[in-house]
Structures are given as C-alpha cells and as structure tokens.
Amino acid sequence: MYKEYNTNQLSLELNLAYDIPMNHEVRLISLFVDSIPSQVLLEDKSHTGRPAFHPAMLLKMTLFAYARQVFSGRKMVQMNEEVIPMKWLSQDTYVSYKTINNFRSSKHANNLIKTAFIYFTLLMRENGMIEDEALFIDGTKLEADANLYSFTWKRAVDKYEYALNGKISELYDQLVQEGVNLAL
C-alpha cells in the first residue's frame, strides 16, 4: 500500500510547476521514471501500517539529487525544503532522511537506481544533453606516452562504443556507490 502520488494533480496550493522550465532536467527525470513499468518499479510490501511513499517519487528525488552531486540523505531533505524542482518532484511533502536512506539501501532500489543510471545516461545522450565527444575525451589520458598510436581516432571510438555501456556501469559502481555508501 502506497500513498497517493500524482505530479499532475491540481491543488489549491502554490503550483510549483510554473517556475520550472519545460527543458529543465527535473522534467526529463520525471518523464523517465514515469516511463518505467509499474511491475519493475513497485515491489511487494506489507498492507498493514502507514502507507509508504511511492517508489517513483523517491526514485525521482534520488536521481535528481545524484545529478546535483548530493549523496547524503540529510542534504536531500534540505534540497527538498529549499530547491523548487525537488519540491515539485515530492509535491511539497516532507520526506525524512531516514525514509530516503531506507529506500536507497534496499536491494530493490539499489538495482533499480543502477539500471536507471545506465538508461538515463543513454536517454540524455539521445536527447542531446550529453555529447558523445565529451564521453571519449579522457580516453587518451589513460596512455602516458604521446606517440602516434596513443591518440584515439573517431573510427576506434565508434567501434568500442558498445564497451562504453559496460564502463558506464563500472563508473556508477566506482563513483556514485562510494559516495552513497559514505553518506549513508
């Protein structure tokens, strides 16, 4: 059982959607999470007790915070209180740091966030928010000697683009998870 969650619900309160541009990253995150099938997003929970926050809302908040390099649950709560796009995602409801950390530390959410990170990176590349050239610039820094064969050619980049998706997953494990585990 989950609390009712609908970002398109009109209310008598201040409508925060007016302040967010249509091309803002928070709207892309919201559309992305809304496109995830509910069978993947929802997990079996207890039907007793207080209704939990909807996993879609918590995932949107987590992805937006990660996009802003915020990994601490308490800092996410602070963002929810101060940053208008985060308020829009949570529909201006208070979410405690303990709820956010419990969601992020669950096995289901861990796998969901990792998969979402990979697909969201691909979606941003398709929409032109990330340029392909920027993803490959640092590849030449791996080889220390500056000779003719240490330069990365465009043809080689196209050839190994498939392997890049695997490296995106490794990058997630290395960068994001270390920051998240330290923040928890």
PDB file of C-alpha atoms in Angstrom:
ATOM      1  CA  MET A   1       0.000   0.000   0.000  1.00  0.00           C
ATOM      2  CA  TYR A   2       1.435   3.362  -1.059  1.00  0.00           C
ATOM      3  CA  LYS A   3       0.402   6.954  -0.513  1.00  0.00           C
ATOM      4  CA  GLU A   4      -1.318   8.594  -3.461  1.00  0.00           C
ATOM      5  CA  TYR A   5       1.261  10.184  -5.767  1.00  0.00           C
ATOM      6  CA  ASN A   6       0.397  12.166  -8.885  1.00  0.00           C
ATOM      7  CA  THR A   7       2.517  15.057 -10.193  1.00  0.00           C
ATOM      8  CA  ASN A   8      -0.325  16.227 -12.439  1.00  0.00           C
ATOM      9  CA  GLN A   9      -2.861  16.616  -9.618  1.00  0.00           C
ATOM     10  CA  LEU A  10      -4.160  20.169  -9.286  1.00  0.00           C
ATOM     11  CA  SER A  11      -4.482  21.630  -5.810  1.00  0.00           C
ATOM     12  CA  LEU A  12      -5.255  24.901  -4.099  1.00  0.00           C
ATOM     13  CA  GLU A  13      -1.653  25.261  -3.010  1.00  0.00           C
ATOM     14  CA  LEU A  14       1.006  27.172  -4.926  1.00  0.00           C
ATOM     15  CA  ASN A  15       1.616  25.375  -8.204  1.00  0.00           C
ATOM     16  CA  LEU A  16       5.373  24.833  -8.333  1.00  0.00           C
ATOM     17  CA  ALA A  17       5.305  23.653 -11.959  1.00  0.00           C
ATOM     18  CA  TYR A  18       5.057  27.235 -13.216  1.00  0.00           C
ATOM     19  CA  ASP A  19       8.575  28.018 -12.048  1.00  0.00           C
ATOM     20  CA  ILE A  20      10.224  25.058 -13.790  1.00  0.00           C
ATOM     21  CA  PRO A  21      11.168  25.489 -17.468  1.00  0.00           C
ATOM     22  CA  MET A  22       9.968  22.804 -19.859  1.00  0.00           C
ATOM     23  CA  ASN A  23      13.566  21.872 -20.772  1.00  0.00           C
ATOM     24  CA  HIS A  24      14.756  21.530 -17.161  1.00  0.00           C
ATOM     25  CA  GLU A  25      16.489  18.273 -16.228  1.00  0.00           C
ATOM     26  CA  VAL A  26      13.945  17.562 -13.491  1.00  0.00           C
ATOM     27  CA  ARG A  27      11.204  17.210 -16.117  1.00  0.00           C
ATOM     28  CA  LEU A  28      13.343  14.716 -18.045  1.00  0.00           C
ATOM     29  CA  ILE A  29      13.925  12.744 -14.836  1.00  0.00           C
ATOM     30  CA  SER A  30      10.193  12.764 -14.126  1.00  0.00           C
ATOM     31  CA  LEU A  31       9.303  11.574 -17.637  1.00  0.00           C
ATOM     32  CA  PHE A  32      11.990   8.915 -17.450  1.00  0.00           C
ATOM     33  CA  VAL A  33      10.793   7.473 -14.137  1.00  0.00           C
ATOM     34  CA  ASP A  34       7.161   7.654 -15.277  1.00  0.00           C
ATOM     35  CA  SER A  35       8.123   5.557 -18.318  1.00  0.00           C
ATOM     36  CA  ILE A  36       9.339   2.703 -16.082  1.00  0.00           C
ATOM     37  CA  PRO A  37       6.687  -0.051 -15.938  1.00  0.00           C
ATOM     38  CA  SER A  38       4.985  -0.344 -12.562  1.00  0.00           C
ATOM     39  CA  GLN A  39       5.896  -4.049 -12.346  1.00  0.00           C
ATOM     40  CA  VAL A  40       9.572  -3.065 -12.291  1.00  0.00           C
ATOM     41  CA  LEU A  41       9.114  -0.057 -10.042  1.00  0.00           C
ATOM     42  CA  LEU A  42       6.853  -1.492  -7.366  1.00  0.00           C
ATOM     43  CA  GLU A  43       7.757  -4.313  -5.037  1.00  0.00           C
ATOM     44  CA  ASP A  44       5.597  -6.390  -2.747  1.00  0.00           C
ATOM     45  CA  LYS A  45       5.115  -4.561   0.534  1.00  0.00           C
ATOM     46  CA  SER A  46       3.110  -5.093   3.671  1.00  0.00           C
ATOM     47  CA  HIS A  47      -0.503  -3.961   3.530  1.00  0.00           C
ATOM     48  CA  THR A  48      -0.554  -3.069   7.214  1.00  0.00           C
ATOM     49  CA  GLY A  49       0.702   0.062   8.879  1.00  0.00           C
ATOM     50  CA  ARG A  50       1.113   3.530   7.488  1.00  0.00           C
ATOM     51  CA  PRO A  51       1.195   3.784   3.671  1.00  0.00           C
ATOM     52  CA  ALA A  52       4.704   4.178   2.297  1.00  0.00           C
ATOM     53  CA  PHE A  53       5.846   6.918  -0.041  1.00  0.00           C
ATOM     54  CA  HIS A  54       5.551   5.923  -3.675  1.00  0.00           C
ATOM     55  CA  PRO A  55       8.821   4.462  -5.028  1.00  0.00           C
ATOM     56  CA  ALA A  56       8.502   6.640  -8.148  1.00  0.00           C
ATOM     57  CA  MET A  57       8.681   9.794  -6.027  1.00  0.00           C
ATOM     58  CA  LEU A  58      11.650   8.531  -4.017  1.00  0.00           C
ATOM     59  CA  LEU A  59      13.463   7.417  -7.182  1.00  0.00           C
ATOM     60  CA  LYS A  60      12.891  10.804  -8.842  1.00  0.00           C
ATOM     61  CA  MET A  61      14.194  12.607  -5.773  1.00  0.00           C
ATOM     62  CA  THR A  62      17.233  10.320  -5.590  1.00  0.00           C
ATOM     63  CA  LEU A  63      18.117  10.672  -9.278  1.00  0.00           C
ATOM     64  CA  PHE A  64      17.759  14.464  -9.148  1.00  0.00           C
ATOM     65  CA  ALA A  65      19.945  14.662  -6.036  1.00  0.00           C
ATOM     66  CA  TYR A  66      22.578  12.415  -7.644  1.00  0.00           C
ATOM     67  CA  ALA A  67      22.516  14.643 -10.734  1.00  0.00           C
ATOM     68  CA  ARG A  68      23.355  17.567  -8.424  1.00  0.00           C
ATOM     69  CA  GLN A  69      26.161  15.584  -6.705  1.00  0.00           C
ATOM     70  CA  VAL A  70      24.181  15.277  -3.460  1.00  0.00           C
ATOM     71  CA  PHE A  71      24.550  11.846  -1.859  1.00  0.00           C
ATOM     72  CA  SER A  72      23.620  12.466   1.792  1.00  0.00           C
ATOM     73  CA  GLY A  73      20.072  11.741   2.935  1.00  0.00           C
ATOM     74  CA  ARG A  74      20.032  14.831   5.144  1.00  0.00           C
ATOM     75  CA  LYS A  75      21.207  17.025   2.270  1.00  0.00           C
ATOM     76  CA  MET A  76      18.450  15.542   0.098  1.00  0.00           C
ATOM     77  CA  VAL A  77      15.928  16.597   2.741  1.00  0.00           C
ATOM     78  CA  GLN A  78      17.490  20.063   2.737  1.00  0.00           C
ATOM     79  CA  MET A  79      17.160  20.148  -1.067  1.00  0.00           C
ATOM     80  CA  ASN A  80      13.518  19.125  -0.701  1.00  0.00           C
ATOM     81  CA  GLU A  81      12.932  22.094   1.594  1.00  0.00           C
ATOM     82  CA  GLU A  82      14.863  24.688  -0.443  1.00  0.00           C
ATOM     83  CA  VAL A  83      15.043  23.749  -4.136  1.00  0.00           C
ATOM     84  CA  ILE A  84      11.861  24.294  -6.167  1.00  0.00           C
ATOM     85  CA  PRO A  85      12.413  21.453  -8.691  1.00  0.00           C
ATOM     86  CA  MET A  86      12.875  19.000  -5.812  1.00  0.00           C
ATOM     87  CA  LYS A  87       9.699  20.353  -4.188  1.00  0.00           C
ATOM     88  CA  TRP A  88       7.923  19.756  -7.485  1.00  0.00           C
ATOM     89  CA  LEU A  89       9.090  16.133  -7.551  1.00  0.00           C
ATOM     90  CA  SER A  90       7.922  15.483  -3.995  1.00  0.00           C
ATOM     91  CA  GLN A  91       4.738  17.557  -4.412  1.00  0.00           C
ATOM     92  CA  ASP A  92       5.996  19.653  -1.485  1.00  0.00           C
ATOM     93  CA  THR A  93       5.674  16.804   1.013  1.00  0.00           C
ATOM     94  CA  TYR A  94       8.181  16.288   3.788  1.00  0.00           C
ATOM     95  CA  VAL A  95      10.258  13.135   3.434  1.00  0.00           C
ATOM     96  CA  SER A  96      12.620  12.306   6.290  1.00  0.00           C
ATOM     97  CA  TYR A  97      16.250  11.402   5.729  1.00  0.00           C
ATOM     98  CA  LYS A  98      15.584   8.005   7.279  1.00  0.00           C
ATOM     99  CA  THR A  99      12.940   7.234   4.655  1.00  0.00           C
ATOM    100  CA  ILE A 100      15.296   8.256   1.851  1.00  0.00           C
ATOM    101  CA  ASN A 101      18.163   6.202   3.282  1.00  0.00           C
ATOM    102  CA  ASN A 102      15.946   3.155   3.841  1.00  0.00           C
ATOM    103  CA  PHE A 103      14.788   3.386   0.233  1.00  0.00           C
ATOM    104  CA  ARG A 104      18.323   3.761  -1.141  1.00  0.00           C
ATOM    105  CA  SER A 105      19.745   0.947   0.968  1.00  0.00           C
ATOM    106  CA  SER A 106      17.103  -1.604  -0.046  1.00  0.00           C
ATOM    107  CA  LYS A 107      18.238  -4.221  -2.533  1.00  0.00           C
ATOM    108  CA  HIS A 108      15.340  -3.487  -4.898  1.00  0.00           C
ATOM    109  CA  ALA A 109      16.100   0.235  -5.027  1.00  0.00           C
ATOM    110  CA  ASN A 110      19.835  -0.392  -5.403  1.00  0.00           C
ATOM    111  CA  ASN A 111      19.288  -2.454  -8.556  1.00  0.00           C
ATOM    112  CA  LEU A 112      16.657  -0.008  -9.793  1.00  0.00           C
ATOM    113  CA  ILE A 113      18.933   3.024  -9.361  1.00  0.00           C
ATOM    114  CA  LYS A 114      21.848   1.311 -11.094  1.00  0.00           C
ATOM    115  CA  THR A 115      19.718   0.296 -14.081  1.00  0.00           C
ATOM    116  CA  ALA A 116      18.118   3.749 -14.189  1.00  0.00           C
ATOM    117  CA  PHE A 117      21.562   5.386 -14.174  1.00  0.00           C
ATOM    118  CA  ILE A 118      22.632   3.443 -17.271  1.00  0.00           C
ATOM    119  CA  TYR A 119      19.412   4.021 -19.219  1.00  0.00           C
ATOM    120  CA  PHE A 120      19.157   7.656 -18.136  1.00  0.00           C
ATOM    121  CA  THR A 121      22.683   8.301 -19.420  1.00  0.00           C
ATOM    122  CA  LEU A 122      21.681   6.802 -22.774  1.00  0.00           C
ATOM    123  CA  LEU A 123      18.457   8.853 -22.815  1.00  0.00           C
ATOM    124  CA  MET A 124      20.356  12.073 -22.130  1.00  0.00           C
ATOM    125  CA  ARG A 125      22.767  11.232 -24.948  1.00  0.00           C
ATOM    126  CA  GLU A 126      19.848  10.652 -27.347  1.00  0.00           C
ATOM    127  CA  ASN A 127      18.236  13.977 -26.367  1.00  0.00           C
ATOM    128  CA  GLY A 128      21.479  15.883 -26.882  1.00  0.00           C
ATOM    129  CA  MET A 129      22.009  16.768 -23.229  1.00  0.00           C
ATOM    130  CA  ILE A 130      25.292  14.822 -23.229  1.00  0.00           C
ATOM    131  CA  GLU A 131      27.594  14.977 -26.220  1.00  0.00           C
ATOM    132  CA  ASP A 132      29.319  11.823 -27.408  1.00  0.00           C
ATOM    133  CA  GLU A 133      32.596  13.684 -27.816  1.00  0.00           C
ATOM    134  CA  ALA A 134      32.669  14.594 -24.137  1.00  0.00           C
ATOM    135  CA  LEU A 135      32.405  10.949 -23.159  1.00  0.00           C
ATOM    136  CA  PHE A 136      35.575   9.972 -25.009  1.00  0.00           C
ATOM    137  CA  ILE A 137      37.926  12.898 -24.367  1.00  0.00           C
ATOM    138  CA  ASP A 138      39.602  11.420 -21.300  1.00  0.00           C
ATOM    139  CA  GLY A 139      40.309   8.108 -23.027  1.00  0.00           C
ATOM    140  CA  THR A 140      43.626   9.421 -24.344  1.00  0.00           C
ATOM    141  CA  LYS A 141      44.814  10.219 -20.836  1.00  0.00           C
ATOM    142  CA  LEU A 142      44.957   6.523 -19.984  1.00  0.00           C
ATOM    143  CA  GLU A 143      48.090   6.082 -22.098  1.00  0.00           C
ATOM    144  CA  ALA A 144      51.033   8.083 -20.809  1.00  0.00           C
ATOM    145  CA  ASP A 145      53.324   8.175 -23.852  1.00  0.00           C
ATOM    146  CA  ALA A 146      52.426  10.723 -26.514  1.00  0.00           C
ATOM    147  CA  ASN A 147      53.194   8.932 -29.736  1.00  0.00           C
ATOM    148  CA  LEU A 148      51.230   8.412 -32.936  1.00  0.00           C
ATOM    149  CA  TYR A 149      49.373   5.355 -31.614  1.00  0.00           C
ATOM    150  CA  SER A 150      48.223   6.843 -28.298  1.00  0.00           C
ATOM    151  CA  PHE A 151      45.673   9.134 -29.972  1.00  0.00           C
ATOM    152  CA  THR A 152      42.049   7.923 -30.038  1.00  0.00           C
ATOM    153  CA  TRP A 153      40.589   8.079 -33.543  1.00  0.00           C
ATOM    154  CA  LYS A 154      36.883   8.555 -34.279  1.00  0.00           C
ATOM    155  CA  ARG A 155      36.670   5.157 -36.008  1.00  0.00           C
ATOM    156  CA  ALA A 156      38.034   3.417 -32.913  1.00  0.00           C
ATOM    157  CA  VAL A 157      35.569   5.311 -30.738  1.00  0.00           C
ATOM    158  CA  ASP A 158      32.643   4.142 -32.865  1.00  0.00           C
ATOM    159  CA  LYS A 159      33.967   0.584 -32.765  1.00  0.00           C
ATOM    160  CA  TYR A 160      34.213   0.453 -28.972  1.00  0.00           C
ATOM    161  CA  GLU A 161      31.041   2.377 -28.153  1.00  0.00           C
ATOM    162  CA  TYR A 162      29.318  -0.853 -27.106  1.00  0.00           C
ATOM    163  CA  ALA A 163      32.001  -1.433 -24.485  1.00  0.00           C
ATOM    164  CA  LEU A 164      31.317   2.061 -23.173  1.00  0.00           C
ATOM    165  CA  ASN A 165      27.944   0.963 -21.783  1.00  0.00           C
ATOM    166  CA  GLY A 166      29.736  -1.601 -19.626  1.00  0.00           C
ATOM    167  CA  LYS A 167      32.142   1.080 -18.481  1.00  0.00           C
ATOM    168  CA  ILE A 168      29.194   3.314 -17.575  1.00  0.00           C
ATOM    169  CA  SER A 169      28.059   0.589 -15.189  1.00  0.00           C
ATOM    170  CA  GLU A 170      31.555   0.325 -13.713  1.00  0.00           C
ATOM    171  CA  LEU A 171      31.724   4.113 -13.386  1.00  0.00           C
ATOM    172  CA  TYR A 172      28.444   4.051 -11.498  1.00  0.00           C
ATOM    173  CA  ASP A 173      29.769   1.459  -9.077  1.00  0.00           C
ATOM    174  CA  GLN A 174      33.004   3.353  -8.576  1.00  0.00           C
ATOM    175  CA  LEU A 175      31.803   6.957  -8.284  1.00  0.00           C
ATOM    176  CA  VAL A 176      28.199   7.006  -7.164  1.00  0.00           C
ATOM    177  CA  GLN A 177      28.100   3.987  -4.878  1.00  0.00           C
ATOM    178  CA  GLU A 178      31.220   5.067  -2.982  1.00  0.00           C
ATOM    179  CA  GLY A 179      29.656   8.480  -2.393  1.00  0.00           C
ATOM    180  CA  VAL A 180      26.325   6.967  -1.400  1.00  0.00           C
ATOM    181  CA  ASN A 181      27.820   4.398   0.965  1.00  0.00           C
ATOM    182  CA  LEU A 182      29.867   7.096   2.698  1.00  0.00           C
ATOM    183  CA  ALA A 183      26.780   9.299   3.013  1.00  0.00           C
ATOM    184  CA  LEU A 184      24.657   6.508   4.498  1.00  0.00           C
TER     185      LEU A 184
END
